Short mmCIF file of C-alpha atoms in Angstrom, two decimals:
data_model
loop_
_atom_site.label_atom_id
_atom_site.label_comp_id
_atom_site.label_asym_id
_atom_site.label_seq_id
_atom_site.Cartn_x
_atom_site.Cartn_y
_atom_site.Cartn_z
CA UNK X 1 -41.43 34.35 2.67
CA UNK X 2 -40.96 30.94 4.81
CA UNK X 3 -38.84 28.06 3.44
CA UNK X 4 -38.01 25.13 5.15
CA UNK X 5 -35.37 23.77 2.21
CA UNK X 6 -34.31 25.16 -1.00
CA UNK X 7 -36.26 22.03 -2.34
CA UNK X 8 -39.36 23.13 -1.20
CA UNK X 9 -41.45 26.00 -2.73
CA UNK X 10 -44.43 27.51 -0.87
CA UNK X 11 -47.61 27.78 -3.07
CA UNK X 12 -49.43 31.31 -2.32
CA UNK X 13 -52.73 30.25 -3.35
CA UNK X 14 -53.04 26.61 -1.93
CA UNK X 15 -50.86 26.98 0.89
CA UNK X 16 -49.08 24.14 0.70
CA UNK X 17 -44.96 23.75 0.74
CA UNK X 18 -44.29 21.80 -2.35
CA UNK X 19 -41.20 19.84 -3.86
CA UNK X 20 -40.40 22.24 -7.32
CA UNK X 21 -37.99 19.70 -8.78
CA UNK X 22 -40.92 17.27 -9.19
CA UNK X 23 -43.18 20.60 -10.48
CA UNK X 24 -40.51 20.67 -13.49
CA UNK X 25 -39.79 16.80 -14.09
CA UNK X 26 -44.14 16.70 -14.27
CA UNK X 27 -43.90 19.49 -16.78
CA UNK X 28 -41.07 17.86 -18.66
CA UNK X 29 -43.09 14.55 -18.63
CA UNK X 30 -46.09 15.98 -20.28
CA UNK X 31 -44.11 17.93 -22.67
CA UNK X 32 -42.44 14.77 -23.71
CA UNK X 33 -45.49 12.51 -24.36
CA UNK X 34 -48.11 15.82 -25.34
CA UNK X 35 -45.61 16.70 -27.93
CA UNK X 36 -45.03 13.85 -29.17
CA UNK X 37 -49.32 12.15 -28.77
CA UNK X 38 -50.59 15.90 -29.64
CA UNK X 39 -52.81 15.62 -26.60
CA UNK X 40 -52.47 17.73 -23.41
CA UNK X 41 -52.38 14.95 -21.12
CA UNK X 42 -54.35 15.83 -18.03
CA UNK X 43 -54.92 12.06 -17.44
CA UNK X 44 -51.46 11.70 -16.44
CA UNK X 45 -50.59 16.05 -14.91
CA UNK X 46 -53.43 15.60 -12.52
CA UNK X 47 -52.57 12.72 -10.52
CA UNK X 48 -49.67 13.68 -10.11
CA UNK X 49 -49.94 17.31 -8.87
CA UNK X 50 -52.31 15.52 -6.07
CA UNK X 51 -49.42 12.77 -5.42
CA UNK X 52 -46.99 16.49 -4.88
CA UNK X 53 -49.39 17.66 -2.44
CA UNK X 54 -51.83 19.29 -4.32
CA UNK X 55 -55.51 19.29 -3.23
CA UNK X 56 -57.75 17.71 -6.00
CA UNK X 57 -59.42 20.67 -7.02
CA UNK X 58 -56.13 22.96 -7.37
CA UNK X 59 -54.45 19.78 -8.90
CA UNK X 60 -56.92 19.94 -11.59
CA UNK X 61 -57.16 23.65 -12.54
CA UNK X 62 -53.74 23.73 -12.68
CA UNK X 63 -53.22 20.90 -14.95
CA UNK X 64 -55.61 22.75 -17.32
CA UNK X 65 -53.51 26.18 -16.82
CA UNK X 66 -50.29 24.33 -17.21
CA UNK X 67 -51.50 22.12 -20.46
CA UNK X 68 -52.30 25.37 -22.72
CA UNK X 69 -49.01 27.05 -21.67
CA UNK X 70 -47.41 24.07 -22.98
CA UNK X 71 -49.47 23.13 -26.05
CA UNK X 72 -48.63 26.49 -27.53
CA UNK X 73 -44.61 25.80 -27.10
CA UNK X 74 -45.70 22.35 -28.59
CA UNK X 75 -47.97 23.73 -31.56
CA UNK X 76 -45.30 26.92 -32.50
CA UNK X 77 -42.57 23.81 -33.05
CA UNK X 78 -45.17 21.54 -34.71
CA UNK X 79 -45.90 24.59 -37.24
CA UNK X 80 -42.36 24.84 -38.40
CA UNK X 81 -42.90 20.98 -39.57
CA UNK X 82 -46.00 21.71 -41.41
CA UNK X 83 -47.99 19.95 -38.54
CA UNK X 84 -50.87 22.03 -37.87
CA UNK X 85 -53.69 22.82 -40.33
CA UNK X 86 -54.89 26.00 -39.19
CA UNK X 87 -58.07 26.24 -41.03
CA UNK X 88 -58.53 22.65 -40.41
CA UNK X 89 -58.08 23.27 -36.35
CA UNK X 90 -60.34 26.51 -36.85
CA UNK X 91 -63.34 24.91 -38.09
CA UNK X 92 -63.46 22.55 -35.58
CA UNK X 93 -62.83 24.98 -32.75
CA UNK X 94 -66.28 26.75 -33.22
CA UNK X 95 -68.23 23.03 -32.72
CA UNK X 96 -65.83 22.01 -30.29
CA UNK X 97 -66.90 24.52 -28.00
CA UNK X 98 -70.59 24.11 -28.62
CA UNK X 99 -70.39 20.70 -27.57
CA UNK X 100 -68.27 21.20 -24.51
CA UNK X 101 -70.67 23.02 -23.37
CA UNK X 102 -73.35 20.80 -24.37
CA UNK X 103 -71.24 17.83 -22.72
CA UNK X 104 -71.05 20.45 -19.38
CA UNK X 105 -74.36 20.65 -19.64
CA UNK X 106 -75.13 17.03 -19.58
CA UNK X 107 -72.93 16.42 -16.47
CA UNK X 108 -74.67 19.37 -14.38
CA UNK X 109 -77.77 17.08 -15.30
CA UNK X 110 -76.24 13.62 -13.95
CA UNK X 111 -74.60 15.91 -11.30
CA UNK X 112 -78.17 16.98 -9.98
CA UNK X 113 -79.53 13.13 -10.08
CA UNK X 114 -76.27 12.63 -8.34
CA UNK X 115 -74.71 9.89 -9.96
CA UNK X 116 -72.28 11.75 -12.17
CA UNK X 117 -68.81 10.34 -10.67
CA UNK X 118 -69.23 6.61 -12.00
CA UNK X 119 -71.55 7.43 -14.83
CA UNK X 120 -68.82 9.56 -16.66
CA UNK X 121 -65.74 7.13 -15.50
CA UNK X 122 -67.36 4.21 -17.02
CA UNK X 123 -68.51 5.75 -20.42
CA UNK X 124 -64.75 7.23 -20.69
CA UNK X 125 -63.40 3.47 -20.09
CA UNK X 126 -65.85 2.46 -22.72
CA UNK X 127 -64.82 5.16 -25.30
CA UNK X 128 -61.21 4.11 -23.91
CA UNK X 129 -61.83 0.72 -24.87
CA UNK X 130 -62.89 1.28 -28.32
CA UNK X 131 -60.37 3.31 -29.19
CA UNK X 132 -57.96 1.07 -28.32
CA UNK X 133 -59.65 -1.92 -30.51
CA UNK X 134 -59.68 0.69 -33.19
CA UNK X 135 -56.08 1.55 -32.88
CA UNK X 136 -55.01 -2.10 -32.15
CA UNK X 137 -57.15 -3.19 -35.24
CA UNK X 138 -55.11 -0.52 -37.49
CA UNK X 139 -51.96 -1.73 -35.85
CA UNK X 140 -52.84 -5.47 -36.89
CA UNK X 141 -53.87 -4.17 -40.41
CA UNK X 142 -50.91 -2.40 -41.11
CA UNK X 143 -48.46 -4.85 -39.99
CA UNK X 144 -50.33 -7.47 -41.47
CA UNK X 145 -50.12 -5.87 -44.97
CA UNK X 146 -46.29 -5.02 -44.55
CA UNK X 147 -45.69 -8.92 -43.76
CA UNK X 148 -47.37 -9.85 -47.19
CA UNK X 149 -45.30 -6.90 -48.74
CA UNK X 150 -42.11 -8.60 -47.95
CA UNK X 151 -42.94 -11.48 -48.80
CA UNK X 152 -43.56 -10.68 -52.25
CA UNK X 153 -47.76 -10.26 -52.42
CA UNK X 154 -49.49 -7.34 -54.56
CA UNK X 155 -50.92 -5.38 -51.56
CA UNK X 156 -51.18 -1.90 -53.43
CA UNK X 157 -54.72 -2.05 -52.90
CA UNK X 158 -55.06 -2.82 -48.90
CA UNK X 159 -54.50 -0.66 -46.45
CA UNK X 160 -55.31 -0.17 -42.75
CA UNK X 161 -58.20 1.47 -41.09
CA UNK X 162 -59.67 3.86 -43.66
CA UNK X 163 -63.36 4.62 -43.10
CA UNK X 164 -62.63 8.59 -43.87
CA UNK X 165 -62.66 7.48 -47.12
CA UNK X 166 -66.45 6.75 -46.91
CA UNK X 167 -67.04 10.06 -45.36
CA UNK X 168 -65.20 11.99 -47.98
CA UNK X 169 -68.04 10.67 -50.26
CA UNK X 170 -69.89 13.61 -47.87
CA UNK X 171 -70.33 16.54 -50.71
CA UNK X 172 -72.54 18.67 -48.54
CA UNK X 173 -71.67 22.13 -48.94
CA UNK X 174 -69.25 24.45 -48.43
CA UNK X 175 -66.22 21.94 -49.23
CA UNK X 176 -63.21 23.29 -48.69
CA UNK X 177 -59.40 22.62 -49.10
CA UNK X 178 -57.06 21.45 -46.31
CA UNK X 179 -53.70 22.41 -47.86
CA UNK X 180 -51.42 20.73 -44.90
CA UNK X 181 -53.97 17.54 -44.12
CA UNK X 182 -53.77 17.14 -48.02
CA UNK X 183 -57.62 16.33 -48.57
CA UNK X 184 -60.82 18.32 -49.51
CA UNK X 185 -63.92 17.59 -47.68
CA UNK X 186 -67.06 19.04 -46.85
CA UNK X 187 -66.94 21.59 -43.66
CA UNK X 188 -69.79 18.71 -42.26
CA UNK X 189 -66.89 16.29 -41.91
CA UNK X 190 -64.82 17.68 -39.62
CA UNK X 191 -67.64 20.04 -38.19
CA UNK X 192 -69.24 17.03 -36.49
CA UNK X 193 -66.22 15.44 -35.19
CA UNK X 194 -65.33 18.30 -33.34
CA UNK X 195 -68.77 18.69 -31.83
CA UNK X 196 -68.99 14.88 -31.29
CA UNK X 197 -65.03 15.02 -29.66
CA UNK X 198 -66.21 18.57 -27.92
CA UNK X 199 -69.47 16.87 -25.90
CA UNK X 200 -67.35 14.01 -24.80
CA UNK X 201 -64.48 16.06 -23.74
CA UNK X 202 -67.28 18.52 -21.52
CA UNK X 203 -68.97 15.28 -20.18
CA UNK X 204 -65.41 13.27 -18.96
CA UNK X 205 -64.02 16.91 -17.82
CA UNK X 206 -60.57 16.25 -20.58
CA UNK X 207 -59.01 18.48 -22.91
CA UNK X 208 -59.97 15.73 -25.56
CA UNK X 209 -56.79 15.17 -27.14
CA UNK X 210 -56.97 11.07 -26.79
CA UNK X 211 -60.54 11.46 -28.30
CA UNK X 212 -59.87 13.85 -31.05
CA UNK X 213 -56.45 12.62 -32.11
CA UNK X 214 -57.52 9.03 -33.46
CA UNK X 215 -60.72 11.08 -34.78
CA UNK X 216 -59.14 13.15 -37.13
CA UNK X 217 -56.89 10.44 -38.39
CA UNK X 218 -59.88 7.56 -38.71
CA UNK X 219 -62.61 9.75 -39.36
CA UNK X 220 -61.24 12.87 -40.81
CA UNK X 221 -58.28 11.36 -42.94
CA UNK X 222 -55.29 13.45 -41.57
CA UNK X 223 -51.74 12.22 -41.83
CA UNK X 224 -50.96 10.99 -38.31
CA UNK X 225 -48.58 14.00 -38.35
CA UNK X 226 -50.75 16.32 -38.87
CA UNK X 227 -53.48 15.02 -36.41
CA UNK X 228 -51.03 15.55 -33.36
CA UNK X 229 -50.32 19.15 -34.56
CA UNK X 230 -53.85 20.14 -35.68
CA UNK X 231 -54.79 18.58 -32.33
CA UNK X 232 -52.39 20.15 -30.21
CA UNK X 233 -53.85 23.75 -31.65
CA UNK X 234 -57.12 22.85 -30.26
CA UNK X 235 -55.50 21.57 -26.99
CA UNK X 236 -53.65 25.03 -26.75
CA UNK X 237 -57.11 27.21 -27.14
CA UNK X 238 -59.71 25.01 -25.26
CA UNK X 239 -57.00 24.86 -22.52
CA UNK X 240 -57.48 28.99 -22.60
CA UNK X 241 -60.54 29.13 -22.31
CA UNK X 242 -60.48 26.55 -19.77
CA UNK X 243 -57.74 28.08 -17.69
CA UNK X 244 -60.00 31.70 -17.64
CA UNK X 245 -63.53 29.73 -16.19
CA UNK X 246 -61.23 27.65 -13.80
CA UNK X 247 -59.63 30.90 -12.51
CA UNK X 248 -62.82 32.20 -11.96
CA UNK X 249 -63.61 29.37 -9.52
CA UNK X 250 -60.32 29.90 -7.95
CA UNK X 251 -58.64 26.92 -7.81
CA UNK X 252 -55.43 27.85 -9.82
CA UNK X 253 -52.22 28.11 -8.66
CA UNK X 254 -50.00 30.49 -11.36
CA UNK X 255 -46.95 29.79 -9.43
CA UNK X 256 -46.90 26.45 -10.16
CA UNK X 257 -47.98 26.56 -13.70
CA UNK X 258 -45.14 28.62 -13.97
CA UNK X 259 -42.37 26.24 -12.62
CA UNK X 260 -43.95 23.16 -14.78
CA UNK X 261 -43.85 25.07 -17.95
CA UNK X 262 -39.93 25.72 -17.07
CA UNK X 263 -40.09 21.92 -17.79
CA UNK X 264 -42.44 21.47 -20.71
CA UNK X 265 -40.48 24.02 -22.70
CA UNK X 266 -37.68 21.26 -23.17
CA UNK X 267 -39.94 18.61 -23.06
CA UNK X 268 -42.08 19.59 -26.13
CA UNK X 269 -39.52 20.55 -27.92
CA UNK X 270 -37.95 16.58 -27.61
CA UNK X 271 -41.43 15.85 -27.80
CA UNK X 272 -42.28 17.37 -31.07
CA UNK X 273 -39.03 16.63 -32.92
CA UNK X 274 -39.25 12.97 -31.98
CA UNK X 275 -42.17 12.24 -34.43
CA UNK X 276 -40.10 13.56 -37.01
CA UNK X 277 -37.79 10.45 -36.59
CA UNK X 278 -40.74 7.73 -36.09
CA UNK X 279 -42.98 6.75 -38.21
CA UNK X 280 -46.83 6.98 -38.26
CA UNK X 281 -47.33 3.88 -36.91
CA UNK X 282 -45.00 3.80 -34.12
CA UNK X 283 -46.95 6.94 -32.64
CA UNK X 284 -50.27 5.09 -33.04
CA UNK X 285 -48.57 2.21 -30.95
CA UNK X 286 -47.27 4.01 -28.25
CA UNK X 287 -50.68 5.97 -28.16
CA UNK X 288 -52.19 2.88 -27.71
CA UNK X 289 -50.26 1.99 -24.45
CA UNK X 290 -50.90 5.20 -22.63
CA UNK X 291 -54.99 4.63 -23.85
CA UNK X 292 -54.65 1.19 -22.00
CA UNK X 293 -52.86 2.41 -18.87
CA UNK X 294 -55.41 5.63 -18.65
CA UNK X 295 -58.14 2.97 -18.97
CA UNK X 296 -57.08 0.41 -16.47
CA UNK X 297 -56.26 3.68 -13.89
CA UNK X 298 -59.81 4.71 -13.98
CA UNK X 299 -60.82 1.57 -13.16
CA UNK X 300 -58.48 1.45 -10.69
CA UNK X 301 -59.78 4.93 -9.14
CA UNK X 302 -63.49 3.46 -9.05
CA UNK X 303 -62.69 0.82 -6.95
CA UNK X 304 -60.77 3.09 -4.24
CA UNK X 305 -57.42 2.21 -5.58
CA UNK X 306 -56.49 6.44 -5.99
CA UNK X 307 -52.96 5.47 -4.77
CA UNK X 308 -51.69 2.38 -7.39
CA UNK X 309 -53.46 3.91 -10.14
CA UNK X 310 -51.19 7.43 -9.67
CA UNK X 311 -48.21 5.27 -9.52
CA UNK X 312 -49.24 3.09 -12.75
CA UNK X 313 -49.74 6.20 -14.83
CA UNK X 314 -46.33 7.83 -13.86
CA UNK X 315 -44.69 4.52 -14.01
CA UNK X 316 -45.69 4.00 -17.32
CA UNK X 317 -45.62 8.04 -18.01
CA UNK X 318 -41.41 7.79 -17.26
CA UNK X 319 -41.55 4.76 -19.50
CA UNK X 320 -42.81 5.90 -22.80
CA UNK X 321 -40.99 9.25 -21.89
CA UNK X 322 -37.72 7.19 -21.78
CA UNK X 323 -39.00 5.42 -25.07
CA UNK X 324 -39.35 8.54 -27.26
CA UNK X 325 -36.34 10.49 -25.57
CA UNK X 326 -34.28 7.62 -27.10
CA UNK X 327 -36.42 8.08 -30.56
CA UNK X 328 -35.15 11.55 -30.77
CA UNK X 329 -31.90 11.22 -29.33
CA UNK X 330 -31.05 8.80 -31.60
CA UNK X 331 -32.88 10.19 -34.65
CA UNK X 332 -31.06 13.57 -34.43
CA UNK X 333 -27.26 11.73 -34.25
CA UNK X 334 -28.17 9.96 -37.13
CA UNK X 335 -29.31 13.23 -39.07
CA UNK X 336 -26.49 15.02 -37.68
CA UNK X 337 -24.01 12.07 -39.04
CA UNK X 338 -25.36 12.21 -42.50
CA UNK X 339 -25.19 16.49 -42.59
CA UNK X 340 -21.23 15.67 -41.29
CA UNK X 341 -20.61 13.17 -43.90
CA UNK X 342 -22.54 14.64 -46.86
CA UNK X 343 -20.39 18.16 -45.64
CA UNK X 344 -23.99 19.81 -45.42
CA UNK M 1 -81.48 -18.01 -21.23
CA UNK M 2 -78.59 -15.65 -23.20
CA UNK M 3 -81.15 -12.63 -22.82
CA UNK M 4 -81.76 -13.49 -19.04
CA UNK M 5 -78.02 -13.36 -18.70
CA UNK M 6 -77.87 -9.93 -20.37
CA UNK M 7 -80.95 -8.26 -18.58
CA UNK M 8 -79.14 -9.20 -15.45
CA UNK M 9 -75.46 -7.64 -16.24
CA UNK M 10 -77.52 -4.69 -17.08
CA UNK M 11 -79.66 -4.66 -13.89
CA UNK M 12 -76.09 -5.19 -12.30
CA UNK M 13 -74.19 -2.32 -13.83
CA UNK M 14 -77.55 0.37 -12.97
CA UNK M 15 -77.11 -1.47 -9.81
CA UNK M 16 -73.58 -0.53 -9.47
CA UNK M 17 -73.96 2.51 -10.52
CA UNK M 18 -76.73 3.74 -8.79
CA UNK M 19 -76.45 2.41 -5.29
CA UNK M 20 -72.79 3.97 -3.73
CA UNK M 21 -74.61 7.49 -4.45
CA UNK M 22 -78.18 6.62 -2.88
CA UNK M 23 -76.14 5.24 0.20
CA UNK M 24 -73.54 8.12 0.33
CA UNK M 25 -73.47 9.14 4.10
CA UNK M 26 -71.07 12.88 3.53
CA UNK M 27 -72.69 16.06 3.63
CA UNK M 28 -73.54 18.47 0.63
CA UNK M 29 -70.67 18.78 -2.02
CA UNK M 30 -67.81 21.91 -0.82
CA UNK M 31 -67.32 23.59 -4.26
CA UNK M 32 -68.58 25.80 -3.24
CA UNK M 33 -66.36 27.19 -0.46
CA UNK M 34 -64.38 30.63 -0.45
CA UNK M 35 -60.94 29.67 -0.73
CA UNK M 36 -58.41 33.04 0.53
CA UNK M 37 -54.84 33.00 0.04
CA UNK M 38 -52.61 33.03 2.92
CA UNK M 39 -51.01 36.78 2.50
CA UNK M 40 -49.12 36.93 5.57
CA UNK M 41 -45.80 33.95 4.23
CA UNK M 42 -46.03 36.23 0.87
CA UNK M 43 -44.04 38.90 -0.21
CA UNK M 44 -43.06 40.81 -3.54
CA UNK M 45 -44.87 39.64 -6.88
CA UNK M 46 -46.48 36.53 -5.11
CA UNK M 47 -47.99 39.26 -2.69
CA UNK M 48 -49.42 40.98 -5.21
CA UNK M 49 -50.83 38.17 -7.02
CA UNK M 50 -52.35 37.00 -3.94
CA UNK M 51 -53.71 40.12 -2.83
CA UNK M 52 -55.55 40.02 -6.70
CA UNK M 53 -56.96 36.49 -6.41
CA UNK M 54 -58.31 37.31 -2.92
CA UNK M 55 -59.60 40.99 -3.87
CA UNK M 56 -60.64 40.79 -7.70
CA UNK M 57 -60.74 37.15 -9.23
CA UNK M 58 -61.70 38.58 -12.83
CA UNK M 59 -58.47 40.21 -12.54
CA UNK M 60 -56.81 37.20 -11.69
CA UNK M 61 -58.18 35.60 -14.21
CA UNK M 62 -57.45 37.94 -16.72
CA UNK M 63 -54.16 38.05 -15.72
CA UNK M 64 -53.49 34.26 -15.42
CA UNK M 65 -54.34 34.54 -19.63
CA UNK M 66 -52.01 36.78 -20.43
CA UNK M 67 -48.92 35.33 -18.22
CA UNK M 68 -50.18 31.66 -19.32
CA UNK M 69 -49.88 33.03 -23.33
CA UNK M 70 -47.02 35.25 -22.50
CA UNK M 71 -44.59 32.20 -20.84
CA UNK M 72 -46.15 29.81 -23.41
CA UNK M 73 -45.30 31.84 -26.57
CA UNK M 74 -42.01 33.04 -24.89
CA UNK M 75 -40.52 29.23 -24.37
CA UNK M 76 -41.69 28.65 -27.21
CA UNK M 77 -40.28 30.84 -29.54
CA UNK M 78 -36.64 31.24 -27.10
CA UNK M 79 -36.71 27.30 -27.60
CA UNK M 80 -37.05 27.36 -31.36
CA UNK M 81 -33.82 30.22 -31.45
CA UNK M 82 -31.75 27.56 -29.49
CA UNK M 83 -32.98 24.26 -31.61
CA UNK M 84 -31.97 25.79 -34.56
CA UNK M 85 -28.52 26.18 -33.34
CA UNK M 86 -28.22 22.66 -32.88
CA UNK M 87 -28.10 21.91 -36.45
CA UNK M 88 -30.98 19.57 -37.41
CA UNK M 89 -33.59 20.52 -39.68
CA UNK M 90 -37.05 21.33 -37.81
CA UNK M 91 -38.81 22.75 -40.98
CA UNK M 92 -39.51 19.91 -42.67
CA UNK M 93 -39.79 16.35 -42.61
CA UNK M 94 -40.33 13.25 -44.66
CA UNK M 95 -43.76 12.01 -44.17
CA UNK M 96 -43.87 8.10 -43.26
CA UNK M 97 -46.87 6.14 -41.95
#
């Protein structure tokens, strides 16, 4: 086999020479902020594998390979928290992938009238956009009602964004328990988020983790916690399934999947145990950052600007990664401290 | 005078949309080229992977599932042996929103 540098790895399948250290600090990256978002983050993988040298097309099955490699080291260390509802995830699974399909479905249509590209960009900016007034709104709520708690208001009965509560009014049968989520809805509920969260993720061509995250915890009612774990057990089979079809077009390269889940492995684990040290909140604000930078990207990439918008994302990307190694870093000393000086 | 103003952002955005694709001047889309890997710089398992993908994609396919699950599961349960040496507690935690 040729190599020019012990740097540089040749890829079989694409043919091109490639720089591994970045292969593993990309994997790291995502492991970092999917653990820690519960999404699998091909927004930010995919760029970057084409900034490495990867063709588009390769750059993007491989992403999708690589994400549910590493959303299954993610979801095993979520489980030991308690993180993922299983039958929760389960249920929505089966109308996820009914409406991915669906959603493919749709964009063969706008494919064949041949305006598919900026049709789908814009309506994921859009669906960007309100999930980040939805999040930001939350955000606002939340802080707002802490202020008056300190200062000494009755605020047992506010609270932030709650409209699950409406829906759990829902008492369509069969109802059924959600023992980790801690609620009892009808199988309706989160039935038709899934399918809603599955055609949008087939139509933009995403895993649907920034979709279905802020779904389950707005519409379904989950625990912040458990959204990112429940989510991340979607993430892990969808990403399957989609690593199997994308194979079968051939534009997959194993060897590199390989070398970026060397990375995620650490990452997700600092990913995962990082949300046990921050609080609900501080995940929905972070969250909201990444939404913003993936939105103004986009927009970026529909006016030609391919280039700035890869280095915004990993900019940012090495950023919040920074932000939430210090989370956990810091969060374990602390733990660690007390165990020494309780002699546990 | 407001709806005038609306009709004509929304004339603009079909506008937008509608016109880089109708003036596109490139050739059909290439998804759907062949793509063969390069055999000849390979050697050992990548040679045999290759050979696969260029001979029986199914295979390949197949086989991508099982190594993707295999090295996914793996990590995933060597890295939980080697967290729990370090001490902290990663089976529970206390649940603030």
């Amino acid at each position: 086999m040729e190599a020019t540098a012990w740097y540089i790895m040749y890829m079989p399948i694409s043919g091109v020479n490639i720089f591994w250290p970045g292969l593993v600090l990309v994997g790291f990256s995502v492991g970092v902020i999917g653990g820690f978002f519960g999404m699998g983050g091909a927004w930010l993988v995919t760029p970057a594998l084409n900034i490495l040298g990867f063709p588009m097309a390769f750059a993007i099955g491989t992403d999708i390979a690589h994400i549910a490699g590493k959303s299954m080291i993610a979801t095993i260390r979520h489980a030991k928290f308690g993180n993922v509802d299983i039958p929760l995830g389960v249920a929505m699974l089966v109308f996820t992938m009914v409406g991915i399909e669906i959603g493919a479905t749709l964009v063969m249509y706008l494919e064949a009238l041949g305006i598919v590209g900026p049709v789908v960009r814009w309506i994921y900016v859009g669906f960007l956009a309100c999930i980040f007034a939805m999040t930001l709104k939350d955000i606002l709520g939340k802080r707002k009602i802490e202020r008056e708690a300190k200062e000494g208001e009755d605020v047992s009965m506010r609270r932030g964004v709650e409209w699950y509560k409406t829906f759990h009014k829902m008492k369509i049968p069969p109802m059924i328990n959600f023992p980790q989520a801690g609620f009892r809805c009808s199988l309706w509920l989160p039935g038709i988020v899934g399918f809603a969260t599955g055609v949008l993720a087939g139509f933009l061509g995403i895993g649907g983790g920034m979709l279905r995250m802020p779904a389950l915890i707005y519409f379904v009612g989950c625990p912040t916690h458990v959204a990112v774990g429940t989510d991340l057990f979607e993430v892990m089979i969808s990403g399957l399934y989609g690593a199997f079809t994308y194979t079968l077009k051939g534009r997959i390269e194993l060897v590199a999947v390989i070398v970026m889940l060397c990375g995620a492995a650490v990452g997700a684990q600092i990913g995962t145990v990082a949300t046990k040290y921050s609080r609900g909140l501080g995940i929905i604000f972070w969250f909201m950052v990444c939404i913003v930078v993936c939105m103004v990207s986009i927009i970026l990439k529909q006016f030609g600007q391919a280039t700035i918008a890869g280095v915004l994302i990993l900019g940012v990307v090495a950023w919040v990664c920074i932000v939430i190694l210090r989370i956990c870093l810091v969060g374990a000393f602390k733990e660690l401290r007390a165990k020494k000086a309780t002699g546990g | 005078m407001k709806a005038f103003f609306y009709r004509l952002f929304a004339f603009m955005s079909v506008v937008y949309l509608l016109v880089p694709d109708l003036v596109w001047a490139g050739g059909p889309k290439a998804e759907m080229l062949v793509h063969v890997a390069d055999t000849r710089l390979c050697s050992g398992v990548f040679l045999y992977f290759s050979n696969m993908y260029n001979e029986n994609i199914l295979m390949f396919g197949i086989w991508t599932v099982v190594v993707i699950t295999a090295l996914g599961s793996g990590f995933g349960f060597a890295m939980d042996f080697l967290m729990a040496r370090t001490g902290l507690d990663l089976t529970s935690r206390e649940l603030h929103e």
